[in-house]
Coordinates of C-alpha atoms in Angstrom, one line a residue:
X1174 CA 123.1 119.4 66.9
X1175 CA 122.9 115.2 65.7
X1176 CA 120.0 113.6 65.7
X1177 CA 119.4 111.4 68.0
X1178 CA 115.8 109.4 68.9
X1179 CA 114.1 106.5 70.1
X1180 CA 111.3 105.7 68.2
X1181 CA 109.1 102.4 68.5
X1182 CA 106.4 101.0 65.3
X1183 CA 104.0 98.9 66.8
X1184 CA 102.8 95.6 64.5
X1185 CA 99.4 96.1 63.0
X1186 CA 98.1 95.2 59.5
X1187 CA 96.1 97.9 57.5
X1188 CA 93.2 97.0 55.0
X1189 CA 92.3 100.2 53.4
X1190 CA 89.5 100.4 50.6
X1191 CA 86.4 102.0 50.1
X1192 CA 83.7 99.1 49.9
X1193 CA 85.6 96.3 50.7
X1194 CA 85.3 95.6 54.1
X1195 CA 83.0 92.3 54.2
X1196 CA 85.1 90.7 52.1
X1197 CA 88.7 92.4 54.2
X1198 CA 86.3 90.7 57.2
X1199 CA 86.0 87.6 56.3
X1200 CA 89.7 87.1 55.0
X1201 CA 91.1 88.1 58.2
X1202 CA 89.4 86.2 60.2
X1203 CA 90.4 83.0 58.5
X1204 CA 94.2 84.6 58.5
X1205 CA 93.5 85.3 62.0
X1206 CA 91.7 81.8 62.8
X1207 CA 89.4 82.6 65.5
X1208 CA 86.8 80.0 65.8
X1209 CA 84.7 81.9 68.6
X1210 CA 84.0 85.4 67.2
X1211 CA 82.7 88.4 69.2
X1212 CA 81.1 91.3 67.4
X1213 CA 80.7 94.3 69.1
X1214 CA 78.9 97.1 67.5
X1215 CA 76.5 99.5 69.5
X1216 CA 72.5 99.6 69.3
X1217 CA 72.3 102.0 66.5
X1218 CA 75.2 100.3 64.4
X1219 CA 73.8 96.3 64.5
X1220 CA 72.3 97.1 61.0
X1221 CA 75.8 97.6 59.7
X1222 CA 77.5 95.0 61.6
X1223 CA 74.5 92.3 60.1
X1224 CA 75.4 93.2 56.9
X1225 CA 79.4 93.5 57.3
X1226 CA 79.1 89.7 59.0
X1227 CA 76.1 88.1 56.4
X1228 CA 78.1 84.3 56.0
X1229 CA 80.3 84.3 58.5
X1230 CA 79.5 82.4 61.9
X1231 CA 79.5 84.6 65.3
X1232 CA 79.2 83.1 68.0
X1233 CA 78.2 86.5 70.2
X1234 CA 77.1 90.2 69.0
X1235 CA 77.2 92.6 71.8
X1236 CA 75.7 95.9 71.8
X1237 CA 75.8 97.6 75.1
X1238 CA 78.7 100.1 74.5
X1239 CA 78.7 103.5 76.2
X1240 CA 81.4 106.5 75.9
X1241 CA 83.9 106.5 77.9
X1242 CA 83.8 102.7 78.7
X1243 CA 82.4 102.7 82.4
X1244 CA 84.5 100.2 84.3
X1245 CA 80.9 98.1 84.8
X1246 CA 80.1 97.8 81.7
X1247 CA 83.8 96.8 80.9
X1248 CA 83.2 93.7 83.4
X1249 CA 79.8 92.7 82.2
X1250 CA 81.5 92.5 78.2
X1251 CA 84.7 90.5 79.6
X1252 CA 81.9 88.2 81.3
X1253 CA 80.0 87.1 78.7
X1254 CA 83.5 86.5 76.5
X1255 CA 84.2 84.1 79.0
X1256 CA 81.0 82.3 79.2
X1257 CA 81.0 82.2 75.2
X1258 CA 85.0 81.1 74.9
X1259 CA 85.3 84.1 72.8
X1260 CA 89.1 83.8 71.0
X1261 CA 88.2 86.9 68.6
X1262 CA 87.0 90.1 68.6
X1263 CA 85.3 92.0 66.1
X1264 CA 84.8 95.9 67.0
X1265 CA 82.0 97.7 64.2
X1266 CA 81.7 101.4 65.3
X1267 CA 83.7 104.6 66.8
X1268 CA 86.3 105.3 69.8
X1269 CA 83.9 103.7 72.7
X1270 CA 83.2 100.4 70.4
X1271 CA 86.9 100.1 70.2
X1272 CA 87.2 100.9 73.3
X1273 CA 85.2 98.4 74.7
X1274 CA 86.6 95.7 72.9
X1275 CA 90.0 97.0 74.1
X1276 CA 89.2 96.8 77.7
X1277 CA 88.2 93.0 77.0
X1278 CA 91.3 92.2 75.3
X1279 CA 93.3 94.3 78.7
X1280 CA 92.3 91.4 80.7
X1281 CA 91.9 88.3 78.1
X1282 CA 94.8 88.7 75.9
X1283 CA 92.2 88.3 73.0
X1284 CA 93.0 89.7 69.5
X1285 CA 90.7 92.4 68.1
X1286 CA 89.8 93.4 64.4
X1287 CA 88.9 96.6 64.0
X1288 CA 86.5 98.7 61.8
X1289 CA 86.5 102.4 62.3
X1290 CA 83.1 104.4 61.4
X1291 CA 84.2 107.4 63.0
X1292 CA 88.0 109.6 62.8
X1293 CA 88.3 108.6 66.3
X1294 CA 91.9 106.8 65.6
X1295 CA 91.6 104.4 68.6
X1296 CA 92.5 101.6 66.3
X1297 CA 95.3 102.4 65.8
X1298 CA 97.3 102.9 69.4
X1299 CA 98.0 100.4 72.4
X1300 CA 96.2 103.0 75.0
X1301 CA 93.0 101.7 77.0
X1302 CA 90.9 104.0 79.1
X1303 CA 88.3 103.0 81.8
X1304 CA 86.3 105.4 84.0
X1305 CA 85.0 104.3 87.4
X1306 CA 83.5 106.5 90.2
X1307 CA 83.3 109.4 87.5
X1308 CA 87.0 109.0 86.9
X1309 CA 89.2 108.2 83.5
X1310 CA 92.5 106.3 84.0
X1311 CA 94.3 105.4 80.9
X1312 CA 97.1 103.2 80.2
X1313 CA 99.6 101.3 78.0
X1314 CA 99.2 97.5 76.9
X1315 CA 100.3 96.6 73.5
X1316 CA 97.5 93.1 74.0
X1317 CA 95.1 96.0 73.3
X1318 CA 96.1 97.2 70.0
X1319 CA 94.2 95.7 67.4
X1320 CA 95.5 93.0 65.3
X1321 CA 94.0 94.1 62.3
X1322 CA 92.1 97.4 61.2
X1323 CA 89.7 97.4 58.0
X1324 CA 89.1 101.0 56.4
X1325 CA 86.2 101.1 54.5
X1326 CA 85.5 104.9 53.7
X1327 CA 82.3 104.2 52.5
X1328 CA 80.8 103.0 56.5
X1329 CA 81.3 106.5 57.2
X1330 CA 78.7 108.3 55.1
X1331 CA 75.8 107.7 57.6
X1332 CA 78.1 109.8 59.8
X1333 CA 76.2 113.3 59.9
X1334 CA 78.3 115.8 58.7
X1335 CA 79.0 118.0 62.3
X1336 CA 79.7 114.9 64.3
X1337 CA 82.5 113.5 61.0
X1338 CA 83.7 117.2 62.0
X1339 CA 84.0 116.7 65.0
X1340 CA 85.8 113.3 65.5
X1341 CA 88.0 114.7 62.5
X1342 CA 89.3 117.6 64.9
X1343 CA 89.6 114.8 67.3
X1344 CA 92.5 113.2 64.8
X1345 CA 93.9 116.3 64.3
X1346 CA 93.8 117.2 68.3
X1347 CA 96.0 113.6 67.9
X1348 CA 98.5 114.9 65.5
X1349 CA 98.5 118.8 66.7
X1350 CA 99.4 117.1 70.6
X1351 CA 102.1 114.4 68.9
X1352 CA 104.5 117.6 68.4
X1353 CA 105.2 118.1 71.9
X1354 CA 104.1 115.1 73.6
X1355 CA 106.5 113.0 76.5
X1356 CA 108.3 110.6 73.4
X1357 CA 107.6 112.7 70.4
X1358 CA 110.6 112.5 67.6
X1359 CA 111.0 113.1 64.1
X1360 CA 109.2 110.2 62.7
X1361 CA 106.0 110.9 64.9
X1362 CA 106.3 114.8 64.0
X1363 CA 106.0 113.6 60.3
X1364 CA 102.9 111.6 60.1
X1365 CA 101.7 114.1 62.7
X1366 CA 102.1 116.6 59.8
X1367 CA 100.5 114.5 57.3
X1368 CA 98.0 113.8 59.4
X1369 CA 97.0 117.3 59.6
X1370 CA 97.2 117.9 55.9
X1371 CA 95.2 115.4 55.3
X1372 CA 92.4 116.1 57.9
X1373 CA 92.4 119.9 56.8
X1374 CA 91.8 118.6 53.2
X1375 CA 89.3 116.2 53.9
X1376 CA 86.9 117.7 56.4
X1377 CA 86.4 120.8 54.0
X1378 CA 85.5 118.0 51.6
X1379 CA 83.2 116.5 53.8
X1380 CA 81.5 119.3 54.8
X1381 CA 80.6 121.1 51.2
X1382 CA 79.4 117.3 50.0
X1383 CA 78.6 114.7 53.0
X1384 CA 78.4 111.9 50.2
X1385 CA 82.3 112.9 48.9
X1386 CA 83.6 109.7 49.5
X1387 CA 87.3 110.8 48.3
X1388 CA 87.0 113.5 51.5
X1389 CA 86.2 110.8 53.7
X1390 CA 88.8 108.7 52.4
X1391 CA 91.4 111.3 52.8
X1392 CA 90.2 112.0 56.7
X1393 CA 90.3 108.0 57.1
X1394 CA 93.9 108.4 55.9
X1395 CA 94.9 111.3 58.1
X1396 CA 93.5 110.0 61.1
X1397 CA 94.7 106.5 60.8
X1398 CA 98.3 108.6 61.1
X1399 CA 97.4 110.7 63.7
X1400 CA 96.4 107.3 65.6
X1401 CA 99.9 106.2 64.6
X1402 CA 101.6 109.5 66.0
X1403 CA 99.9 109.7 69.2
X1404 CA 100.8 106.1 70.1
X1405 CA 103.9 106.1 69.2
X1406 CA 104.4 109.8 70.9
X1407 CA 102.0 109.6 74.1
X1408 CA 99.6 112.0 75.9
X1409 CA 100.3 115.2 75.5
X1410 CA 98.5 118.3 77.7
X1411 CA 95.4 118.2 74.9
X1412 CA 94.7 114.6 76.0
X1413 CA 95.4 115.0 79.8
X1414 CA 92.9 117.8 79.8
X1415 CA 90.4 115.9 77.5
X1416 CA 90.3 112.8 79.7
X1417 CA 89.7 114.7 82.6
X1418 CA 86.8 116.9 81.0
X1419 CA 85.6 113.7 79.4
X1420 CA 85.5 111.1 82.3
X1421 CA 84.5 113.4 85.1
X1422 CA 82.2 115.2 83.5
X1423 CA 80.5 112.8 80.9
X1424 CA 81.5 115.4 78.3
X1425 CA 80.8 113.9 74.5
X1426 CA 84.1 112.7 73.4
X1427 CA 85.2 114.3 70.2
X1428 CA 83.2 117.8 70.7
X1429 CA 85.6 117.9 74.0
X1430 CA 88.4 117.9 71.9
X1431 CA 87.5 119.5 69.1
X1432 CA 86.8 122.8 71.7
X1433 CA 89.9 122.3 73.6
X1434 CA 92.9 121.9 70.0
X1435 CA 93.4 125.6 69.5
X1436 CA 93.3 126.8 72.9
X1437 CA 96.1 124.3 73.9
X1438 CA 97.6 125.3 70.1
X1439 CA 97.1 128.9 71.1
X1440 CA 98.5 128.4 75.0
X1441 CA 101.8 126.9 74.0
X1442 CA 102.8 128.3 71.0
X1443 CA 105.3 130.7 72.6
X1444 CA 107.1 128.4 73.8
X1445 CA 107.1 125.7 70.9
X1446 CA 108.5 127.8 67.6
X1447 CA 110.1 124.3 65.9
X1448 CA 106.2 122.4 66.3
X1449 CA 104.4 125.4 65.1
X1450 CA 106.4 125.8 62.4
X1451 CA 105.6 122.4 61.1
X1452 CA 102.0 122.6 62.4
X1453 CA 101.9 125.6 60.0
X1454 CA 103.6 124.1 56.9
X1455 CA 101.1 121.3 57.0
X1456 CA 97.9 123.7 57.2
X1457 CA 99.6 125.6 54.6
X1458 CA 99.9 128.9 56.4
X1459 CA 103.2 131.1 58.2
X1460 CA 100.3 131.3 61.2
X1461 CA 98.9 128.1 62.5
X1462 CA 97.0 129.2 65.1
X1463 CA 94.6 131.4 62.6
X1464 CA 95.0 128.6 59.9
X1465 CA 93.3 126.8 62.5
X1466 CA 90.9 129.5 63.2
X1467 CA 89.8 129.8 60.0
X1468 CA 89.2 126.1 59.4
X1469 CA 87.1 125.8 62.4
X1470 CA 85.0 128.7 61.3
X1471 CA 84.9 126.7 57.6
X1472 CA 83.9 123.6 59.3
X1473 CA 81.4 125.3 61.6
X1474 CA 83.1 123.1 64.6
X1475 CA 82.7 122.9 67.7
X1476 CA 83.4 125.7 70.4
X1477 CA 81.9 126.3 73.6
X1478 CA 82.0 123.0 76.5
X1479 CA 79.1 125.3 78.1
X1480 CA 77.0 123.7 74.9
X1481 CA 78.1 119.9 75.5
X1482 CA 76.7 119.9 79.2
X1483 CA 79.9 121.6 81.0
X1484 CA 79.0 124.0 84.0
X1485 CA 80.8 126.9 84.6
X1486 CA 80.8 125.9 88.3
X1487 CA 82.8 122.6 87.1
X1488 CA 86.5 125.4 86.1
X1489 CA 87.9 125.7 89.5
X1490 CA 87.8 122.0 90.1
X1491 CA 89.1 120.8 87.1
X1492 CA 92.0 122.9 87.4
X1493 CA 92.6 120.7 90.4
X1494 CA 92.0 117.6 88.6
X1495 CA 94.0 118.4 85.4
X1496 CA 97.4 120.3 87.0
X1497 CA 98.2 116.9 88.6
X1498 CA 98.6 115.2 84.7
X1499 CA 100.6 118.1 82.8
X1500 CA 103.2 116.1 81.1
X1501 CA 106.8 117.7 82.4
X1502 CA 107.2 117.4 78.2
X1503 CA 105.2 120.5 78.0
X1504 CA 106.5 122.9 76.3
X1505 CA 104.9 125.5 78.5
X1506 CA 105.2 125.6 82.7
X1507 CA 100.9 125.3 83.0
X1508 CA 99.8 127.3 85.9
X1509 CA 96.2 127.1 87.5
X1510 CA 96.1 130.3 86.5
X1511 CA 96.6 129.7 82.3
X1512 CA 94.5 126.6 82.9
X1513 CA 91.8 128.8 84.4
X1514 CA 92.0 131.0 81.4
X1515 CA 91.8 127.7 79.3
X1516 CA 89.0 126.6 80.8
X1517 CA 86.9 129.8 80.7
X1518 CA 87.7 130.5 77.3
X1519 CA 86.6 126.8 76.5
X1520 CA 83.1 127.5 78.3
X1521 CA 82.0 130.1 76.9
X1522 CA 83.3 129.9 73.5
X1523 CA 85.9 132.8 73.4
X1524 CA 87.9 133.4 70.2
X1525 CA 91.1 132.1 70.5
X1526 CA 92.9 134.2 67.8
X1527 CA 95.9 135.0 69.3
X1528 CA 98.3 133.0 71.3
X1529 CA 98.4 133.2 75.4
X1530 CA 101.2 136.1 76.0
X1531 CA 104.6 134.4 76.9
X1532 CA 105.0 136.7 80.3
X1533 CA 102.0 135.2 81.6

């Protein structure tokens, strides 16, 4: 058969070194030229964000940032941008920092920098997400992609070891859901696969020696193309689930993932020989499902929702919620029923060693 895709690249610079990101900082805002800077960095991460901004003149810091960016607190930010002129922003933390700074930029067209601390990969996509009346919508709007994004491996470290796993799985959730997702092609599928090598090197890393900065530089990497993958690829059923889970529920953002990758690995791997083929080659084994497996139990991640707050009672209306969101993409028809079996095994924690039987 040719090959034949679409594929779109979407304009953002890169800094990427381990103890450099002051000075990446400063640089790019000159490049940039803002003149009215907003730093947003939550409570526990001002200490970092004094030091990465010592020199430089600010005219705001913001601090009250809260997962899953609630659609008040998304107002009460784009307030005080307007009463301070704000023509920058400056986001110093994880997925709900970036987030934040993204839902200001959704409705004033402001340029962002970003600096990860986390494997959360917002950064790196055009895809904003707002919850309101214990609902998540998400959407598209390249204003929100940040201009720039500054790696600095080293901001990492104070990141304990099972929450750096965590978020991690979170990347690799990205790249394991770009191989299927509504506008996935080849050039997705590969830093997808990177992505995955690269997280399966890294976390290991990570987790034998917290303080292994060339681990944490190799997750950086792989979840910076994960980032890449997803946006370029979309939500696949991993994320439609997660956002779900995650806004309704007030779930904890990366454990929710982390829990849900190999059940949606294991529920439509029947039906998707070509991405677990790939999936496999990059975690270096003929079967992905217990490569995966068999990281998770290295990594000691993540796996029971019924240990992150999720009831039990919650199954039966989240299959409602969900069923609505399945991308038509999916490789596999997703009945209530499979979902339901999702769901439970999710709960309680249930091995996931084999795949879901292709008759069901």
């Amino acid at each position: 058969m040719p090959l034949e895709f679409t594929h779109e690249s979407l304009g953002q610079r890169v800094l990427f070194g381990s103890g450099h990101a002051a000075e990446n900082l400063a640089q790019e805002i000159h490049r940039i030229g803002g003149s009215k800077v907003m730093v947003i960095a939550a409570e526990f991460e001002q200490p970092l964000a004094e030091m990465l901004t010592v020199g430089l003149d600010i005219a705001l810091n913001y601090s009250d940032v809260v997962a899953h960016v609630p659609l008040e607190k998304a107002d009460k930010a784009r307030q005080e941008a307007r009463e301070y002129g704000i023509d920058l922003i400056v986001s110093i933390g994880g997925g709900s920092t970036t987030g934040l700074a993204k839902a200001i930029a959704l409705t004033a067209r402001i340029p962002i920098i970003a600096i990860p601390t986390t494997y959360a990969g917002s950064e790196a996509t055009n895809v904003w997400g707002l919850t309101e009346a214990a609902r998540k919508t998400t959407g598209v709007d390249n204003a929100v992609l940040p201009r720039t994004i500054i790696y600095d491996a080293a901001l990492t470290a104070s990141l304990p070891v099972e929450l750096s796993i965590a978020s991690g799985l979170n990347g690799m959730a990205h790249c394991i859901d770009s191989m299927w997702a509504p506008r996935t092609d080849p050039i997705n599928q590969a830093l997808a696969a990177e992505g995955i090598r690269a997280l399966a090197a890294g976390l290991p890393a990570i987790k034998a020696n917290p303080d292994n900065l060339e681990g944490r530089e190799q997750a950086l990497y792989g979840a910076y193309l994960a980032a890449v993958a997803f946006a370029s690829a979309g939500s696949g059923l991993h994320h439609k689930i997660c956002h779900v889970l995650g806004g309704t529920y007030n779930l904890p953002h990366a454990q929710t993932h982390a829990v849900i990758l190999p059940r949606v690995l294991a529920l439509n791997a029947p039906s998707a020989p070509k991405a677990m083929q790939r999936i496999g080659q990059a975690l270096g084994s003929m079967d992905p499902i217990g490569a995966l497996n068999s990281l998770y139990e290295q990594l000691d991640a993540p796996r029971a929702l019924k240990d992150f707050g999720y009831a039990e009672k919650s199954i039966e209306e989240s299959i409602e919620l969900i069923l609505p969101f399945v991308p038509a993409s999916n490789p596999r028809q997703i009945t209530a029923d499979l979902m339901r079996e999702l769901l439970e095994s999710a709960w309680s924690g249930k091995s996931t060693a084999e795949s879901y039987p292709s008759s069901r």
